Structures are given as structure tokens and as C-alpha cells.
XYZ file of C-alpha atoms in Angstrom:
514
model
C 0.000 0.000 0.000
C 0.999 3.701 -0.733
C 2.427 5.352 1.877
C 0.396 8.640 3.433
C 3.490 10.773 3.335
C 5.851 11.852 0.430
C 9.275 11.756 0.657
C 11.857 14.804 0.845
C 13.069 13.735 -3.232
C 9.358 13.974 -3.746
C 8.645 17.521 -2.229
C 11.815 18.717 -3.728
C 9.914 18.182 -6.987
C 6.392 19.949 -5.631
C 5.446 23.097 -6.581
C 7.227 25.647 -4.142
C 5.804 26.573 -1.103
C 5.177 30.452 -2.165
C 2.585 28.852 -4.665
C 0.677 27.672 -1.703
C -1.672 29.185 0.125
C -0.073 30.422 3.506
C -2.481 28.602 5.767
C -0.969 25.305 4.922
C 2.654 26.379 4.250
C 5.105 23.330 5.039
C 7.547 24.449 7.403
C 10.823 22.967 7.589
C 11.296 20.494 10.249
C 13.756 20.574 12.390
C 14.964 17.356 14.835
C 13.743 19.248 17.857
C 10.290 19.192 16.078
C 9.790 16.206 15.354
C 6.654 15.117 15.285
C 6.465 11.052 17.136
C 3.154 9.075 17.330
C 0.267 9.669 19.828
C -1.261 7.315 22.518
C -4.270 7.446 19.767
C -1.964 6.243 16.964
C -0.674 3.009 18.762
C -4.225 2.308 19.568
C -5.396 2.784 15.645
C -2.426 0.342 14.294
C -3.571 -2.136 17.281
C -6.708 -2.165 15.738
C -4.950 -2.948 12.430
C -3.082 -5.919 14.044
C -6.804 -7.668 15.766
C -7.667 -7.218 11.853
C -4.537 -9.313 10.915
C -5.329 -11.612 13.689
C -9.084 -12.432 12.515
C -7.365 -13.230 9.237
C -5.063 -15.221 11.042
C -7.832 -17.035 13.246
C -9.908 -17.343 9.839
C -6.792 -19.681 8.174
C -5.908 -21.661 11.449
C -9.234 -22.779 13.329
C -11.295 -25.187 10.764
C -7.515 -27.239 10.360
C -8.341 -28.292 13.330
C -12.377 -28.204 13.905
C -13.239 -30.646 11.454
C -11.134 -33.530 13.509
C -13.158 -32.714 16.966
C -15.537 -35.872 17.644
C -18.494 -33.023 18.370
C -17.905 -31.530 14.880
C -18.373 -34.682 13.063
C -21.417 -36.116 15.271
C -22.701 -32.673 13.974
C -22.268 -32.791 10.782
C -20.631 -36.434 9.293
C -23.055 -38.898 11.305
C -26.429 -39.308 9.556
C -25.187 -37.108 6.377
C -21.899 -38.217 5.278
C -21.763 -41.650 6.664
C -22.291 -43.355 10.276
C -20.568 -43.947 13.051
C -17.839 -46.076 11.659
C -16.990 -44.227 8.630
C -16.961 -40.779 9.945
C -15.154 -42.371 13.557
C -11.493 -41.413 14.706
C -9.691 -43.352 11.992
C -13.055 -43.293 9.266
C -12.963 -39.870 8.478
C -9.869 -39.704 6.925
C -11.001 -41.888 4.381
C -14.853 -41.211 3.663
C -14.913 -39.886 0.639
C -18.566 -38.228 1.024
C -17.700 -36.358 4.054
C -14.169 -34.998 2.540
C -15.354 -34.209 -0.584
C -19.033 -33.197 -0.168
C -18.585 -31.220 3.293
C -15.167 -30.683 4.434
C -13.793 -29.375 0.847
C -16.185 -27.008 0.474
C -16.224 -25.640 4.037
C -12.734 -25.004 3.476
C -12.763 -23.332 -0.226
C -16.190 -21.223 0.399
C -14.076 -19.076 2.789
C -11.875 -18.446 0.351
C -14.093 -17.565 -2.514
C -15.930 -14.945 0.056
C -12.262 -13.207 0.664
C -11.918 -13.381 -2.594
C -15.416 -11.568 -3.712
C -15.011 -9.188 -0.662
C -11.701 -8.040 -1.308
C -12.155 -7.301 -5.175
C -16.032 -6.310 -5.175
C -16.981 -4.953 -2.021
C -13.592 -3.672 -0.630
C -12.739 -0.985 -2.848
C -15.421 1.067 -3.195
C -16.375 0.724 0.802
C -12.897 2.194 1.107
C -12.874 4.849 -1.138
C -16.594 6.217 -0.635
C -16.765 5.688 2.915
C -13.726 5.919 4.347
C -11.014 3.110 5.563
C -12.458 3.041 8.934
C -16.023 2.398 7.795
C -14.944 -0.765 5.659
C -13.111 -1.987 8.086
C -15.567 -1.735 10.811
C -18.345 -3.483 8.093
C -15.973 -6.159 7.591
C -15.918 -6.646 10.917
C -19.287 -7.021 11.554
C -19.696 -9.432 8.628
C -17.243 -11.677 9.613
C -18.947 -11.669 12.749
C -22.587 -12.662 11.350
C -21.319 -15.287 8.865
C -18.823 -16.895 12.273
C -23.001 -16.971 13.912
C -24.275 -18.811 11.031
C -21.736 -21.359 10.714
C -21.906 -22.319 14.480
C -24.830 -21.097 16.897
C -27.320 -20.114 14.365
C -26.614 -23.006 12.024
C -29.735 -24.687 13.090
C -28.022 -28.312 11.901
C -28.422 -27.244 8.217
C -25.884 -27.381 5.929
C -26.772 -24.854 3.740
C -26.431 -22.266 6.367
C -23.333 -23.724 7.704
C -22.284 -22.825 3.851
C -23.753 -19.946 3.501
C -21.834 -18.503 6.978
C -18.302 -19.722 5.972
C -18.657 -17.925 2.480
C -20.036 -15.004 4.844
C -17.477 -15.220 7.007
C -14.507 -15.123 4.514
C -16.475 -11.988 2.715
C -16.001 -9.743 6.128
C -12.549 -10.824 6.211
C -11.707 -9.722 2.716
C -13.547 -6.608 3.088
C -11.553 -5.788 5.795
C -8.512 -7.146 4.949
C -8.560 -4.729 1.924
C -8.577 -1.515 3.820
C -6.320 -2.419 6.863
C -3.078 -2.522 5.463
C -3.989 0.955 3.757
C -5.291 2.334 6.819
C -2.311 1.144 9.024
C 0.124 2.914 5.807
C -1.980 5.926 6.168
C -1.951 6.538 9.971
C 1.774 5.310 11.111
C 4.514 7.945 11.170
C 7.174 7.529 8.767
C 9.691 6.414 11.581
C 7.691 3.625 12.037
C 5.549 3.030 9.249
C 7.666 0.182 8.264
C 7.638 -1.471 10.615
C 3.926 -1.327 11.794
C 3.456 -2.845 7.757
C 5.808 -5.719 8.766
C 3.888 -6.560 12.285
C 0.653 -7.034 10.049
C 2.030 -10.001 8.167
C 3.224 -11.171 11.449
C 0.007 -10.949 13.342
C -1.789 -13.019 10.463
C 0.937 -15.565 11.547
C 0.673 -14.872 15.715
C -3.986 -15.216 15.108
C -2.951 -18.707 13.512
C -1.051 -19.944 16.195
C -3.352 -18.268 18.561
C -6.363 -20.155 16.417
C -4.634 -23.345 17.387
C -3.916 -23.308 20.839
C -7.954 -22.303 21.473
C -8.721 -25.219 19.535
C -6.287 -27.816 21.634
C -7.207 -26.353 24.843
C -10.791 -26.289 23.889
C -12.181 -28.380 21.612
C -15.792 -26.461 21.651
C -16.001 -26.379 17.890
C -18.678 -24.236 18.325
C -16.079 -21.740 20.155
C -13.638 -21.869 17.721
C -15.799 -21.678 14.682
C -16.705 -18.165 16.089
C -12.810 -17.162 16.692
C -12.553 -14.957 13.727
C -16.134 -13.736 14.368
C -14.407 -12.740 17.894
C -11.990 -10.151 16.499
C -14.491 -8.954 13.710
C -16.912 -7.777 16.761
C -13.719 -6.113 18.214
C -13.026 -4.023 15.019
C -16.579 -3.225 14.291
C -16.655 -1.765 17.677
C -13.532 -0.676 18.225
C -13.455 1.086 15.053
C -15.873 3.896 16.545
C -12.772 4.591 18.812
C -10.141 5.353 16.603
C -9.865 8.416 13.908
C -10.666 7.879 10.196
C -7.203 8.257 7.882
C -6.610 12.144 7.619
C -5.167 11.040 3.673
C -8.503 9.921 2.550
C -10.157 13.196 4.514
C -8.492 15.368 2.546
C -8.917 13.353 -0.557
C -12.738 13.942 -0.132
C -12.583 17.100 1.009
C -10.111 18.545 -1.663
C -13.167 17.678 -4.168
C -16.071 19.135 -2.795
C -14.368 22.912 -1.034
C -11.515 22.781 -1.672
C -7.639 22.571 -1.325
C -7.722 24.855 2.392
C -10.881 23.181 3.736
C -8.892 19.957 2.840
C -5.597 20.817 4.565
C -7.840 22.069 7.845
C -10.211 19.093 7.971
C -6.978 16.822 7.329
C -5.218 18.590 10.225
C -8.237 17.537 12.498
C -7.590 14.042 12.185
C -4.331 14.360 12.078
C -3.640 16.589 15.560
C -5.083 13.090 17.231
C -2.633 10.851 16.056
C 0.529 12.963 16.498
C 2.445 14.723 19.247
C 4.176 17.715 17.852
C 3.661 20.088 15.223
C 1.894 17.882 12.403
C 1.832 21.141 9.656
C 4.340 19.484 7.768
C 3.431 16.257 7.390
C 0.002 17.633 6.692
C 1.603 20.025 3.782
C 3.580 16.690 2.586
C -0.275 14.414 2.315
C -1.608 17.602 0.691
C 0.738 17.759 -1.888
C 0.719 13.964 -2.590
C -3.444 13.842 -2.939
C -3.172 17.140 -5.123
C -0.401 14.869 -7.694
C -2.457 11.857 -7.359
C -6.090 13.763 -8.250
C -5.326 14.194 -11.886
C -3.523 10.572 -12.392
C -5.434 8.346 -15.255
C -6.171 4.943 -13.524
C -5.277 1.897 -15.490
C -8.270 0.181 -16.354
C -7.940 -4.123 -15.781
C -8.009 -4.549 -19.571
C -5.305 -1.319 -19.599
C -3.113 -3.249 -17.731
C -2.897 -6.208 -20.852
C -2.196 -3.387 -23.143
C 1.052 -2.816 -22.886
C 4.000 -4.807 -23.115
C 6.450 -4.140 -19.864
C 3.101 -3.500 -17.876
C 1.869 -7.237 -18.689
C 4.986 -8.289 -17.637
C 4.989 -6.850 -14.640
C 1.130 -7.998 -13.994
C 1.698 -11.340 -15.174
C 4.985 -11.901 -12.773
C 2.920 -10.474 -10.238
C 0.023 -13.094 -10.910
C 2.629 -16.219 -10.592
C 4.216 -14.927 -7.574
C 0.977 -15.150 -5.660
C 0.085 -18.722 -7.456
C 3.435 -19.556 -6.654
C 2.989 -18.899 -2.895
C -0.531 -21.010 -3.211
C 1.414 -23.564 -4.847
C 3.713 -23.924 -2.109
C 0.857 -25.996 -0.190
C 0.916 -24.179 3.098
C -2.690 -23.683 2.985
C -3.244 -27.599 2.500
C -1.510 -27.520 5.180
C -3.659 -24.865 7.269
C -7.021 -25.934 5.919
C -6.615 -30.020 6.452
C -4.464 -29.972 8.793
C -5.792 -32.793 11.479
C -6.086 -35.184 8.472
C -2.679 -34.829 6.860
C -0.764 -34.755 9.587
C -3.190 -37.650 10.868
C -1.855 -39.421 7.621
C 1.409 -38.965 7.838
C 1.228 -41.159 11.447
C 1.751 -38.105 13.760
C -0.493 -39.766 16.941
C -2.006 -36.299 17.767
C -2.102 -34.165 14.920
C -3.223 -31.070 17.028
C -0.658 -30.946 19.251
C 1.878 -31.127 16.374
C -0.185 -28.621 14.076
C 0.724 -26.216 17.216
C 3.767 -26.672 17.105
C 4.034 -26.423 13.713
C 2.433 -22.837 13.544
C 4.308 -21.964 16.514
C 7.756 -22.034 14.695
C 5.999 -20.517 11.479
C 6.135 -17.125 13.781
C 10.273 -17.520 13.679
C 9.958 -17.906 10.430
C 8.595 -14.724 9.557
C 10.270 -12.963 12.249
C 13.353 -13.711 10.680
C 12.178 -12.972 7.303
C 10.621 -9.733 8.000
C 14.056 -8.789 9.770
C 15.868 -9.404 6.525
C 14.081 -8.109 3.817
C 14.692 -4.726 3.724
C 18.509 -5.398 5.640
C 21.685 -5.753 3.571
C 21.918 -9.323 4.392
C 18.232 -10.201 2.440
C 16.020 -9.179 -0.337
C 13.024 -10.069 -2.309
C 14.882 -12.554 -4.736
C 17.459 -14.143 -2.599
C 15.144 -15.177 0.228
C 12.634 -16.365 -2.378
C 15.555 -18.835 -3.389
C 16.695 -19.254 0.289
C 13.021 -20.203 0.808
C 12.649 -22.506 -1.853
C 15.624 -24.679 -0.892
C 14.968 -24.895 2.398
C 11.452 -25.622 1.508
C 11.689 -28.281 -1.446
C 14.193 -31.655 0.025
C 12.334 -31.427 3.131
C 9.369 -32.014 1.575
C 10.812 -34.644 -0.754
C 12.193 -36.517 2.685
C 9.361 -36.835 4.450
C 7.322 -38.283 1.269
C 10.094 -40.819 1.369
C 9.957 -41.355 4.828
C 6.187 -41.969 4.647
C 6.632 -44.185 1.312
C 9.628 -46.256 3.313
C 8.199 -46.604 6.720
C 11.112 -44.655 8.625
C 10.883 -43.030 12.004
C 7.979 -40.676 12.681
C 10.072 -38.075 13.931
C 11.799 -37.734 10.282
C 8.283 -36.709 8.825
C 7.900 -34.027 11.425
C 11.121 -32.410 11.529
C 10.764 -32.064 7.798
C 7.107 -29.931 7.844
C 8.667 -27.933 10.512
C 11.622 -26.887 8.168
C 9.347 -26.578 5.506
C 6.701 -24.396 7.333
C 9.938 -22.225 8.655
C 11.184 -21.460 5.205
C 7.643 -20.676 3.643
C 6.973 -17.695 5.982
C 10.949 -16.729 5.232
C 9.944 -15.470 2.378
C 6.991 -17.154 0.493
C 4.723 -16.191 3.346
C 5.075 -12.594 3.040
C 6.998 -11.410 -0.365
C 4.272 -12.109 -2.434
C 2.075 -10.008 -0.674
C 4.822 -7.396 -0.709
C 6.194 -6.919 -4.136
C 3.134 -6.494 -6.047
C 2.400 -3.181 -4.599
C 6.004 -1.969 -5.642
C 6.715 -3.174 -8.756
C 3.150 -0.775 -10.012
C 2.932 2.857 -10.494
C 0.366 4.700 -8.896
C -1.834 5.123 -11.629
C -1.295 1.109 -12.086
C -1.780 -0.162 -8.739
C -5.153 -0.211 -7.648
C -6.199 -2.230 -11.375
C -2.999 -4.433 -10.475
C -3.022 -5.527 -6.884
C -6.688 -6.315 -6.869
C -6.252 -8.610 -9.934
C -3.080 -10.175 -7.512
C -4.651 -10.262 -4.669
C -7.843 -11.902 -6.448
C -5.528 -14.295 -8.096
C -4.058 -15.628 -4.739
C -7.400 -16.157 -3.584
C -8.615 -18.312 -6.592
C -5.451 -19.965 -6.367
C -6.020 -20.282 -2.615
C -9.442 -21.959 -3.391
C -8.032 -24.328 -5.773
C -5.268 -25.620 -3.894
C -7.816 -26.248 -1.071
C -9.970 -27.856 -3.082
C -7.797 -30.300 -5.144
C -6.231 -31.192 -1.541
C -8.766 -34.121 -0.285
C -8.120 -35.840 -4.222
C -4.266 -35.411 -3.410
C -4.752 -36.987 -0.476
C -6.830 -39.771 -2.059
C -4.388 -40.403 -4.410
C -1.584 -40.818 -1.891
C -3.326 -43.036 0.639
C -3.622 -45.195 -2.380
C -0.079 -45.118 -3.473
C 1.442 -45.513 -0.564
C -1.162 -48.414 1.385
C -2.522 -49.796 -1.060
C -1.235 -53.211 -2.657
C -1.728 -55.211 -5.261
C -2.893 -58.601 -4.027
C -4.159 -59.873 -7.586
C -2.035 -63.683 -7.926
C -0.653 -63.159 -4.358
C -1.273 -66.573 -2.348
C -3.670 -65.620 1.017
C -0.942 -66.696 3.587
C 1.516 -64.293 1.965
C -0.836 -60.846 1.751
C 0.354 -60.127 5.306
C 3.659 -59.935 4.261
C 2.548 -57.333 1.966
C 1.694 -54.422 4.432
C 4.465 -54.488 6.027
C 7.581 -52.198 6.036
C 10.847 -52.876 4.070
C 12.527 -52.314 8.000
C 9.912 -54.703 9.433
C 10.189 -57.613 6.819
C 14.113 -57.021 7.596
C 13.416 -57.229 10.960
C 11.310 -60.488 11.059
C 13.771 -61.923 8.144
C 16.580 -61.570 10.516
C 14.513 -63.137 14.107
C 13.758 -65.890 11.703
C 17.358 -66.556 10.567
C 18.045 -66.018 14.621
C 15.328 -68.691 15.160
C 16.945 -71.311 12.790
C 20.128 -70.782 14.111
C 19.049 -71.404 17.335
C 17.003 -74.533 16.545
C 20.031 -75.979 14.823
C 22.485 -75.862 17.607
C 20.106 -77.395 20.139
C 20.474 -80.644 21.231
C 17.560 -82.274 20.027
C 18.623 -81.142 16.610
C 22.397 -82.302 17.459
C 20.988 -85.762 18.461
């Protein structure tokens, strides 16, 4: 997102301040007037960060739900099979309920970011302000978390209906946070405050899936994203609307002094100091930006180095989707469940618990002289790709548990390195202004779609490899000898070698001696 501020380079290039009218002269700022953030700031980014959280809570508590015993007798028994086949161990393998229920509980959520973010998101934002859109995300989120627990009334539909509901909030106000967090941070720490977003989405994950081991309600932690969506839609009366888009809609309608005074009012809150300057320096930027030509969506096909630029933006975001952490995220009880980790939940949290490392150490480096967009991209990939290729093998091969789990954790450590948060990152620089708000909504609707797909294609994946790996062949294999089929290249080593032990033994008694 654009920054609320311009830059010194950038004023040096404004129109001089005689040309201005003296009520809103910028006046040079000296370190002794320095203007620092206000009580009322911190509290308006903490805002932003429960936003990141409910997006974080939205990816990390159904993982988990759909394994709870209370869950299924809600929802599997008498629909999607009976007490066997949606039991502890029949669930991971009924079909019905993984396709039919669990698949699309997952992906609706997705395809309501998805329309929320790119339909209803924008032009919340820009008619009624950041902290309006926000707050009506909020409140969404909140209603759809009701429907798809406590007001579900045991119907399907409406459990449906909620999740896409629920994910529609979340894009809403997912679209307008990370603009309004830009918009009201201070330069010093604007940065920063950007970075803690992506981290928070992270920290409401893990957060997500220590509720759901500690109580496994599913009720409760269907609502967890519902939670902080009823804290922004409330909160959001307490904290000032961005003085950028204030002056934006006041410049239009009286002008460019009622705009710098009106700004000023919202700005006086979240400052301490003289905030004339930084006022002058928004002014200035809204005043360039008013007679910029948007690029349309089909403008940005038109031409060459801009479809470049759109379509390397599009593949970094599939890319990321590709990477499978959200297969992960959304399934997690019945992969890891597969993979023979005894209690999935407890290893899902500690799984998203190093995750937060991850992207602390990621964050740390990107902008550093030791990191970068591209190189931790290829860090990440590295240390993402042989782990992943391991623990297959382990699985495949019947080796030690512990290999498998070592393996996600160094995989889930070097997604949010870089994969987690550089794709959500570079889009918005490699775009001009005029570019960007065509652009990153096609990205960010991209990642969704590819977000849904991934989620949905996940249960056949995981079809396919329960089939591959435990199913054999047992067409013109004798009876006696199908045992000897399922088991492990280690265990038929194992019994070969107690059997030679047993011979051996039986030929150097003395019966056999005699």
C-alpha cells in the first residue's frame, strides 16, 4: 500500500511553497520538532493488528475443527456416513464427508475473501472511508462466524452460507487495513507497523490453534474470527478515520484549504508535535495523485512491460498457493493424521508456533543488507523443497515418525521466510500509482482463486496418496503371503533376521544335534 506521506526527493519536486496558500505552508522540520506518534496512533495500528489476527484465526481454526468428535457427530453422522466411517480413523477416508462437506467448508471461505476483497472492498474504502470498511468487515465476519456455528440450526446450507459469509467480512476488511495502518503510522515507524501485520496473520494462527487444543468447543472456535471482527466493528468507533482519505474527499467538494484544515483535524489526534508538515507533505501527494489516469484491468494487458509486470505479479501469488501451506492450514488434522503423527493437534501447534520464527526472521531481513526479495525467495525454496521430498520418502519407506515431522517444521519455517510474506509485498512496488489499484486487486484476487483451488484439489491429493502408498496389489498373491505385503521394508528385515536367529538357534540345540 501507498504510503500517506511523500518523501523529501518527492517535495523537492512539488510546486514551491510560495505557490501555496499560507495557511498550509510546510515548514521545515527541524529534529527538535519532530513530530512522534500519539497514545491514539498506537491504539489505531492495534486495531490494524486484531484485523490481521481475525485473518489469522480465519486460516488456522477449521484445520483443526473438522477432527473434533463433536464436529463430526454434527455434521458427518447421519449425512456423510455413520458412526464407523466418519469415527477417529473413518474420516480420513470417507470420501462423502471430505469431498461433499469438508472441501467445500474449506474453499467457500476463500471464494468470500476473494469476492469481498475485489467487489466490495474498494469502493467501501474509497466512498466511505477506511475506517467504515473496516468496521463493516468486521461485523460481517462476525454474522457469517453466527451462522456457521450457533445459528446453524443443523443445516448445511447455512453452515455454507456462513463460511462464504465469514470469509467476505474478512476480505472486506482485509482490503482496507493494510492501507489504513500505511496511512496513519509515522514515517519512523511506518515500516515497521506494515511488517507486524504479516506477522500478526501468523501470531492469530497460532493463537487459532492453541484455542482449539485447549478447547475443543467447535462451536467456540468456529466463532474465533467472528471474535476479532466484533472487536473491530466496535472498536473502530474509537479510533480516527485516515486524515489522507479526509483530505482526498474534502479537496473535491471545497476545496484545497478546507482539505488541509479538515486533514489537520484528524491528524492533531494521532501525532504529538507540530503535524503542519506532514500535513503540507499528504496535501501535496493527494493534489499529484487527483489528476492521475487509472489503469483500467483490460489497460493493464495493453502494454507490453506493464503485462509483464502484472503477469509476474500473478505467478508470484500462485506460486505462494502452490507452495501448499494452505493444504496444510485448511486439512491440517487429516494430513498430519496421515502422515502417522499420533495427535495431529498438538503437532499442528507446534508447527504454527515455529511458522512465527519464520517470519520474524524474514521480516528482519528483507529490507537489511543481508536479504532481499529474490534471494530469500531462493533461500526459501531450498529450504522448503528436500524437506518435503524426505518426508514423502519417509512416509513411502516406513522410517521413524520423527523424520516426517522435523521435515514440515523446516518446511513451514522457510515458507513464511519469504513465500509467506513477499508475495504479498512486491506487487504493490513493482506498479505505479496510476497502475496499482487495477494491479493488486487482480493479484490479490488471483491468490485467492489460487487459494481456493489448492484447497480444493487437496482431499483428491490426499486420495491419491493413501492409495499409493497403502494400497497393494494382491491380484495372484497366495492368502498366507498378503500379510507380508503391508508391512515395512525395515519390518520384513526385521522379522527376516529373528527368523534366521530362530533357525540358528534350533540348529544348535540338542535335540537337533541328536
Amino acid at each position: 500500500m501507498e504510503a500517506g506521506g511523500a518523501s523529501s526527493r518527492e517535495l523537492a519536486a512539488s510546486p514551491s511553497a510560495s505557490s501555496r496558500p499560507a495557511s498550509f505552508e510546510v515548514a521545515e522540520v527541524s529534529e527538535d520538532a519532530e513530530v512522534r506518534a500519539s497514545p491514539q496512533m498506537y491504539s489505531a495500528v492495534g486495531m490494524a493488528m486484531v484485523g490481521a489476527a481475525m485473518f489469522g484465526f480465519d486460516q488456522g481454526n477449521f484445520g483443526d475443527v473438522q477432527a473434533f468428535k463433536s464436529f463430526r457427530d454434527e455434521w458427518c453422522i447421519g449425512r456423510f456416513g455413520d458412526a464407523e466411517s466418519c469415527g477417529d480413523q473413518g474420516y480420513l477416508t470417507n470420501g462423502n464427508w471430505n469431498e461433499n462437506f469438508i472441501t467445500w467448508g474449506a474453499t467457500l471461505i476463500t471464494f468470500g475473501a476473494a469476492a469481498g476483497a475485489i467487489l466490495a472492498g474498494p469502493p467501501l474504502a474509497n466512498k466511505l472511508g477506511r475506517r467504515p470498511c473496516i468496521q463493516v468487515g468486521g461485523a460481517v465476519c462476525f454474522l457469517g462466524c453466527i451462522l456457521a456455528s450457533y445459528a446453524s440450526f443443523h443445516s448445511v446450507v447455512i453452515f455454507f452460507i456462513g463460511r462464504f459469509i465469514t470469509g467476505f467480512g474478512v476480505g472486506v476488511s482485509c482490503f482496507a487495513l493494510p492501507m489504513y495502518n500505511a496511512e496513519v503510522s509515522t514515517s519512523s515507524i511506518r515500516g515497521a507497523t506494515g511488517s507486524l501485520f504479516q506477522l500478526n496473520v501468523v501470531v492469530g494462527c497460532f493463537i487459532s490453534i492453541i484455542v482449539t487444543f485447549v478447547d475443543q468447543d467447535w462451536y467456540v472456535c468456529m466463532m474465533l474470527p467472528g471474535f476479532a471482527g466484533a472487536v473491530l466493528a466496535i472498536g473502530g468507533f474509537f479510533i480516527p478515520e485516515s486524515p489522507r482519505f479526509v483530505m482526498e474527499k474534502t479537496i473535491h467538494r471545497e476545496g484545497t484549504e478546507a482539505a488541509m484544515n479538515a486533514g489537520m483535524r484528524y491528524l492533531t489526534r494521532l501525532r504529538s508535535g507540530d503535524a503542519r508538515p506532514e500535513a503540507g507533505e499528504i496535501l501535496e501527494q493527494v493534489k499529484e495523485e487527483r489528476d492521475i489516469e487509472h489503469v483500467s484491468f483490460t489497460g493493464l494487458f495493453r502494454e507490453r512491460n506493464l503485462r509483464k509486470r502484472v503477469l509476474i505479479a500473478c505467478t508470484l501469488v500462485i506460486c505462494q498457493q502452490t507452495t501448499g501451506v494452505n493444504a496444510f492450514l485448511g486439512y491440517a488434522s487429516a494430513i498430519f493424521k496421515e502422515c502417522g503423527i499420533q495427535d495431529p493437534i498438538v503437532f499442528n501447534s507446534l508447527f504454527n508456533g515455529v511458522m512465527i520464527f519464520g517470519c520474524v526472521a524474514g521480516l528482519l531481513l528483507v529490507d537489511s543488507k543481508y536479504g532481499g526479495r529474490r534471494s530469500q525467495l531462493l533461500i526459501a525454496t531450498v529450504l522448503m523443497g528436500p524437506p518435503l521430498v524426505l518426508a514423502g520418502l519417509a512416509l513411502q519407506y516406513g522410517l521413524p515418525g520423527i523424520i516426517t515431522m522435523v521435515c514440515v517444521i523446516i518446511y513451514g519455517v522457510g515458507f513464511q521466510f519469504a513465500w509467506g510474506t513477499i508475495p504479498w509485498i512486491y506487487p504493490a512496488e513493482i506498479f505505479t500509482m496510476a497502475e496499482k489499484e487495477a494491479a493488486v486487486s487482480l493479484a490479490v484476487g488471483v491468490n485467492y482463486l489460487a487459494n481456493a483451488a489448492i484447497i480444493y484439489i487437496t482431499p483428491l491429493l490426499m486420495n491419491a496418496f493413501f492409495v499409493f502408498t497403502f494400497i497393494k496389489e494382491t491380484k495372484g498373491v497366495h492368502l498366507e503371503h498378503i500379510p507380508e505385503l503391508f508391512r515395512s521394508e525395515r519390518q520384513r528385515r526385521a522379522l527376516l533376521r529373528a527368523e534366521q536367529r530362530a533357525a540358528e538357534s534350533a540348529a544348535s540345540s540338542p535335540a537337533a544335534q541328536a
